Amino acid sequence: MSDLFIRRVTALGHGRCDVLIQDGRIARIGSLAAPPDVEVLDGAGQVLLPGFVDAHSHLDKSLLGRPWYRREPSRDLQRMLADERDLRRSPDWDYEQQIGTNVDVLIASGVTHTRAFVDVDTDAGLRGLEAMLAIKHRYADALTIHVVAFAQSGVSGRPGTAELLDQALANGADCIGGIDPCLVERDPVAHLDLVFGLAQRHGSAVDIHLHEPGPLGAFSASLIIERTRATGLGGKVVISHPDFLGGIPAGQASALIEQLVDAGVAVTTNVSAGDPKPPLREMLAAGLAVGAGCDGERDSWAPFNRSDMLLKTNQLAWRHGLGTDDELELALRVATTGGAAVMGVTDHGLAPGCRADLVLVPGEVVVEPVVAVPAERTVVKGGAIVSRPGSAILRTPNGEQPRQG
């Protein structure tokens, strides 16, 4: 934890100000004088935001640094899953290298927290999990990683996966990740029995991928709501990919959103390019906790995702027609404090007492970076500067200095 004085910034929710950080937390915000013997970061009028939160990442799938991967046309879900498992069997596949390369990109882009899914199946075993936990420890001073043990290839058709998920949670995973209860598992009751049972046994959070469209997704969501209430896990359950809410009549969507709020089930969007899209304005107006995530950067599924939450904020605003300054600020909050709420992080923000996890970006007003998406980012974690433009965090044990790029 560090002391730092950030001067001459335009801070989200505060306007022009200075920020004093003591013991890794924001102590004061206002027109301030720098205390003696405290490091000073001159913001030079730039925009200061809470650190970005990538609430849905797949760091273990990243192909960054590897040769170009050709994605063939007309692949169905099972073919894409099989292609991904084949990649991991490559003799030169190195989980820590791939995860670490993606983490370098996340940190340099201003992400201070991520919920990272890692595939657990009978092919990979716990190798990806072990690598993710090693990276989580190695980068702890620069990035908070919540690890999700994820049944990407399903459970019902792959005997032994349930036991691996149980072991993954016992070994340090923070969250259990489910997959489409109907579309993939074909037995929603059994799948939710497993997922929520493991969560209760290990005291973990739950995050379920729900790619199921329209009425089918709404049906599965209603079962997740019911199970959340029955287990008392409200506030610890997330549905990822809530696009199904845009594929049902508006009245039904509104009623389901109210049930999600009442049950304490949050959602995370990856801002998919296609339709339908979830009714973002309605979700936020209802008080639903909404986060956003970058998914997997340049993985075997698709080439376009990038681990840049400022770019994702731009895409979120564009896809949902958010164009006024107030609406652009709303998009920023989804990508920062919204994602933190989804992850259960309660001290993330720009207020005295919050942990000093921050990002400084060029801009005249707080919403300009959403439009301009500047590449330059200065990143602060726990009051320490962990990345400057042109540098990235060194992938070595905690406490070492950033390397210059």
GROMACS .gro file of N, CA and C in nm, residues 58-63 66 69 78 80-96 98-99 117-129 131-132 150-154 158 161 164 299-301:
model
  162
   58HIS      N    1  -1.157  -1.446  -2.038
   58HIS     CA    2  -1.112  -1.584  -2.059
   58HIS      C    3  -0.963  -1.579  -2.092
   59LEU      N    4  -0.883  -1.550  -1.992
   59LEU     CA    5  -0.740  -1.530  -2.015
   59LEU      C    6  -0.671  -1.656  -2.063
   60ASP      N    7  -0.724  -1.773  -2.026
   60ASP     CA    8  -0.659  -1.898  -2.064
   60ASP      C    9  -0.683  -1.933  -2.210
   61LYS      N   10  -0.771  -1.861  -2.279
   61LYS     CA   11  -0.802  -1.891  -2.419
   61LYS      C   12  -0.725  -1.801  -2.517
   62SER      N   13  -0.657  -1.699  -2.464
   62SER     CA   14  -0.595  -1.599  -2.550
   62SER      C   15  -0.487  -1.661  -2.639
   63LEU      N   16  -0.486  -1.619  -2.766
   63LEU     CA   17  -0.384  -1.664  -2.861
   63LEU      C   18  -0.282  -1.554  -2.888
   66ARG      N   19   0.088  -1.594  -3.041
   66ARG     CA   20   0.098  -1.719  -3.119
   66ARG      C   21   0.071  -1.691  -3.267
   69TYR      N   22  -0.440  -1.793  -3.609
   69TYR     CA   23  -0.524  -1.912  -3.604
   69TYR      C   24  -0.637  -1.896  -3.705
   78GLN      N   25  -2.022  -2.752  -3.073
   78GLN     CA   26  -1.939  -2.865  -3.034
   78GLN      C   27  -1.807  -2.867  -3.111
   80MET      N   28  -1.646  -2.598  -3.221
   80MET     CA   29  -1.561  -2.493  -3.165
   80MET      C   30  -1.499  -2.536  -3.032
   81LEU      N   31  -1.578  -2.606  -2.951
   81LEU     CA   32  -1.525  -2.658  -2.825
   81LEU      C   33  -1.413  -2.759  -2.850
   82ALA      N   34  -1.435  -2.846  -2.948
   82ALA     CA   35  -1.333  -2.947  -2.981
   82ALA      C   36  -1.207  -2.880  -3.036
   83ASP      N   37  -1.224  -2.778  -3.121
   83ASP     CA   38  -1.108  -2.706  -3.175
   83ASP      C   39  -1.025  -2.645  -3.062
   84GLU      N   40  -1.095  -2.590  -2.963
   84GLU     CA   41  -1.026  -2.527  -2.851
   84GLU      C   42  -0.947  -2.631  -2.770
   85ARG      N   43  -1.008  -2.744  -2.746
   85ARG     CA   44  -0.936  -2.849  -2.672
   85ARG      C   45  -0.816  -2.898  -2.750
   86ASP      N   46  -0.830  -2.908  -2.882
   86ASP     CA   47  -0.717  -2.949  -2.966
   86ASP      C   48  -0.600  -2.851  -2.953
   87LEU      N   49  -0.631  -2.722  -2.949
   87LEU     CA   50  -0.526  -2.622  -2.934
   87LEU      C   51  -0.446  -2.645  -2.806
   88ARG      N   52  -0.516  -2.675  -2.698
   88ARG     CA   53  -0.450  -2.693  -2.569
   88ARG      C   54  -0.362  -2.818  -2.566
   89ARG      N   55  -0.387  -2.910  -2.659
   89ARG     CA   56  -0.303  -3.030  -2.665
   89ARG      C   57  -0.172  -3.005  -2.740
   90SER      N   58  -0.158  -2.888  -2.802
   90SER     CA   59  -0.036  -2.858  -2.877
   90SER      C   60   0.084  -2.867  -2.783
   91PRO      N   61   0.192  -2.929  -2.828
   91PRO     CA   62   0.308  -2.945  -2.739
   91PRO      C   63   0.368  -2.813  -2.694
   92ASP      N   64   0.344  -2.704  -2.769
   92ASP     CA   65   0.402  -2.575  -2.731
   92ASP      C   66   0.302  -2.487  -2.657
   93TRP      N   67   0.186  -2.544  -2.617
   93TRP     CA   68   0.089  -2.463  -2.543
   93TRP      C   69   0.137  -2.444  -2.400
   94ASP      N   70   0.147  -2.319  -2.358
   94ASP     CA   71   0.196  -2.286  -2.223
   94ASP      C   72   0.091  -2.196  -2.158
   95TYR      N   73   0.016  -2.253  -2.064
   95TYR     CA   74  -0.092  -2.177  -2.000
   95TYR      C   75  -0.042  -2.048  -1.936
   96GLU      N   76   0.066  -2.057  -1.859
   96GLU     CA   77   0.113  -1.937  -1.790
   96GLU      C   78   0.157  -1.830  -1.889
   98GLN      N   79   0.038  -1.780  -2.198
   98GLN     CA   80  -0.078  -1.720  -2.263
   98GLN      C   81  -0.156  -1.630  -2.166
   99ILE      N   82  -0.176  -1.678  -2.044
   99ILE     CA   83  -0.249  -1.599  -1.945
   99ILE      C   84  -0.169  -1.472  -1.911
  117PHE      N   85  -1.244  -1.655  -1.611
  117PHE     CA   86  -1.288  -1.794  -1.625
  117PHE      C   87  -1.171  -1.878  -1.674
  118VAL      N   88  -1.162  -2.000  -1.622
  118VAL     CA   89  -1.060  -2.094  -1.669
  118VAL      C   90  -1.127  -2.228  -1.690
  119ASP      N   91  -1.107  -2.286  -1.807
  119ASP     CA   92  -1.172  -2.412  -1.841
  119ASP      C   93  -1.122  -2.525  -1.752
  120VAL      N   94  -1.219  -2.599  -1.699
  120VAL     CA   95  -1.190  -2.721  -1.622
  120VAL      C   96  -1.266  -2.834  -1.689
  121ASP      N   97  -1.195  -2.929  -1.744
  121ASP     CA   98  -1.260  -3.043  -1.810
  121ASP      C   99  -1.168  -3.163  -1.805
  122THR      N  100  -1.214  -3.274  -1.859
  122THR     CA  101  -1.138  -3.398  -1.847
  122THR      C  102  -1.018  -3.402  -1.943
  123ASP      N  103  -1.007  -3.308  -2.035
  123ASP     CA  104  -0.887  -3.294  -2.117
  123ASP      C  105  -0.781  -3.210  -2.046
  124ALA      N  106  -0.823  -3.091  -2.002
  124ALA     CA  107  -0.728  -2.997  -1.941
  124ALA      C  108  -0.699  -3.031  -1.796
  125GLY      N  109  -0.792  -3.101  -1.732
  125GLY     CA  110  -0.775  -3.125  -1.589
  125GLY      C  111  -0.770  -2.992  -1.515
  126LEU      N  112  -0.674  -2.978  -1.426
  126LEU     CA  113  -0.659  -2.855  -1.348
  126LEU      C  114  -0.536  -2.776  -1.391
  127ARG      N  115  -0.480  -2.807  -1.508
  127ARG     CA  116  -0.358  -2.738  -1.551
  127ARG      C  117  -0.383  -2.588  -1.572
  128GLY      N  118  -0.494  -2.554  -1.636
  128GLY     CA  119  -0.525  -2.413  -1.656
  128GLY      C  120  -0.549  -2.342  -1.524
  129LEU      N  121  -0.618  -2.408  -1.433
  129LEU     CA  122  -0.644  -2.350  -1.302
  129LEU      C  123  -0.514  -2.323  -1.227
  131ALA      N  124  -0.221  -2.271  -1.345
  131ALA     CA  125  -0.151  -2.158  -1.407
  131ALA      C  126  -0.219  -2.026  -1.371
  132MET      N  127  -0.352  -2.024  -1.372
  132MET     CA  128  -0.425  -1.901  -1.338
  132MET      C  129  -0.398  -1.860  -1.194
  150PHE      N  130  -1.457  -2.312  -1.460
  150PHE     CA  131  -1.563  -2.304  -1.560
  150PHE      C  132  -1.578  -2.434  -1.637
  151ALA      N  133  -1.703  -2.483  -1.640
  151ALA     CA  134  -1.734  -2.607  -1.713
  151ALA      C  135  -1.767  -2.575  -1.858
  152GLN      N  136  -1.671  -2.522  -1.934
  152GLN     CA  137  -1.696  -2.479  -2.071
  152GLN      C  138  -1.749  -2.591  -2.159
  153SER      N  139  -1.695  -2.711  -2.147
  153SER     CA  140  -1.736  -2.822  -2.232
  153SER      C  141  -1.854  -2.900  -2.175
  154GLY      N  142  -1.910  -2.850  -2.065
  154GLY     CA  143  -2.024  -2.918  -2.004
  154GLY      C  144  -1.980  -3.020  -1.900
  158ARG      N  145  -1.944  -3.539  -1.991
  158ARG     CA  146  -1.801  -3.562  -1.967
  158ARG      C  147  -1.781  -3.607  -1.821
  161THR      N  148  -1.592  -3.449  -1.474
  161THR     CA  149  -1.581  -3.303  -1.469
  161THR      C  150  -1.631  -3.249  -1.336
  164LEU      N  151  -1.367  -3.268  -1.082
  164LEU     CA  152  -1.262  -3.169  -1.108
  164LEU      C  153  -1.303  -3.029  -1.063
  299ASP      N  154  -0.915  -1.533  -2.946
  299ASP     CA  155  -0.913  -1.676  -2.916
  299ASP      C  156  -0.958  -1.755  -3.037
  300SER      N  157  -0.978  -1.884  -3.020
  300SER     CA  158  -1.015  -1.968  -3.134
  300SER      C  159  -1.160  -1.949  -3.175
  301TRP      N  160  -1.237  -1.878  -3.093
  301TRP     CA  161  -1.378  -1.855  -3.124
  301TRP      C  162  -1.395  -1.742  -3.224
   0.00000   0.00000   0.00000
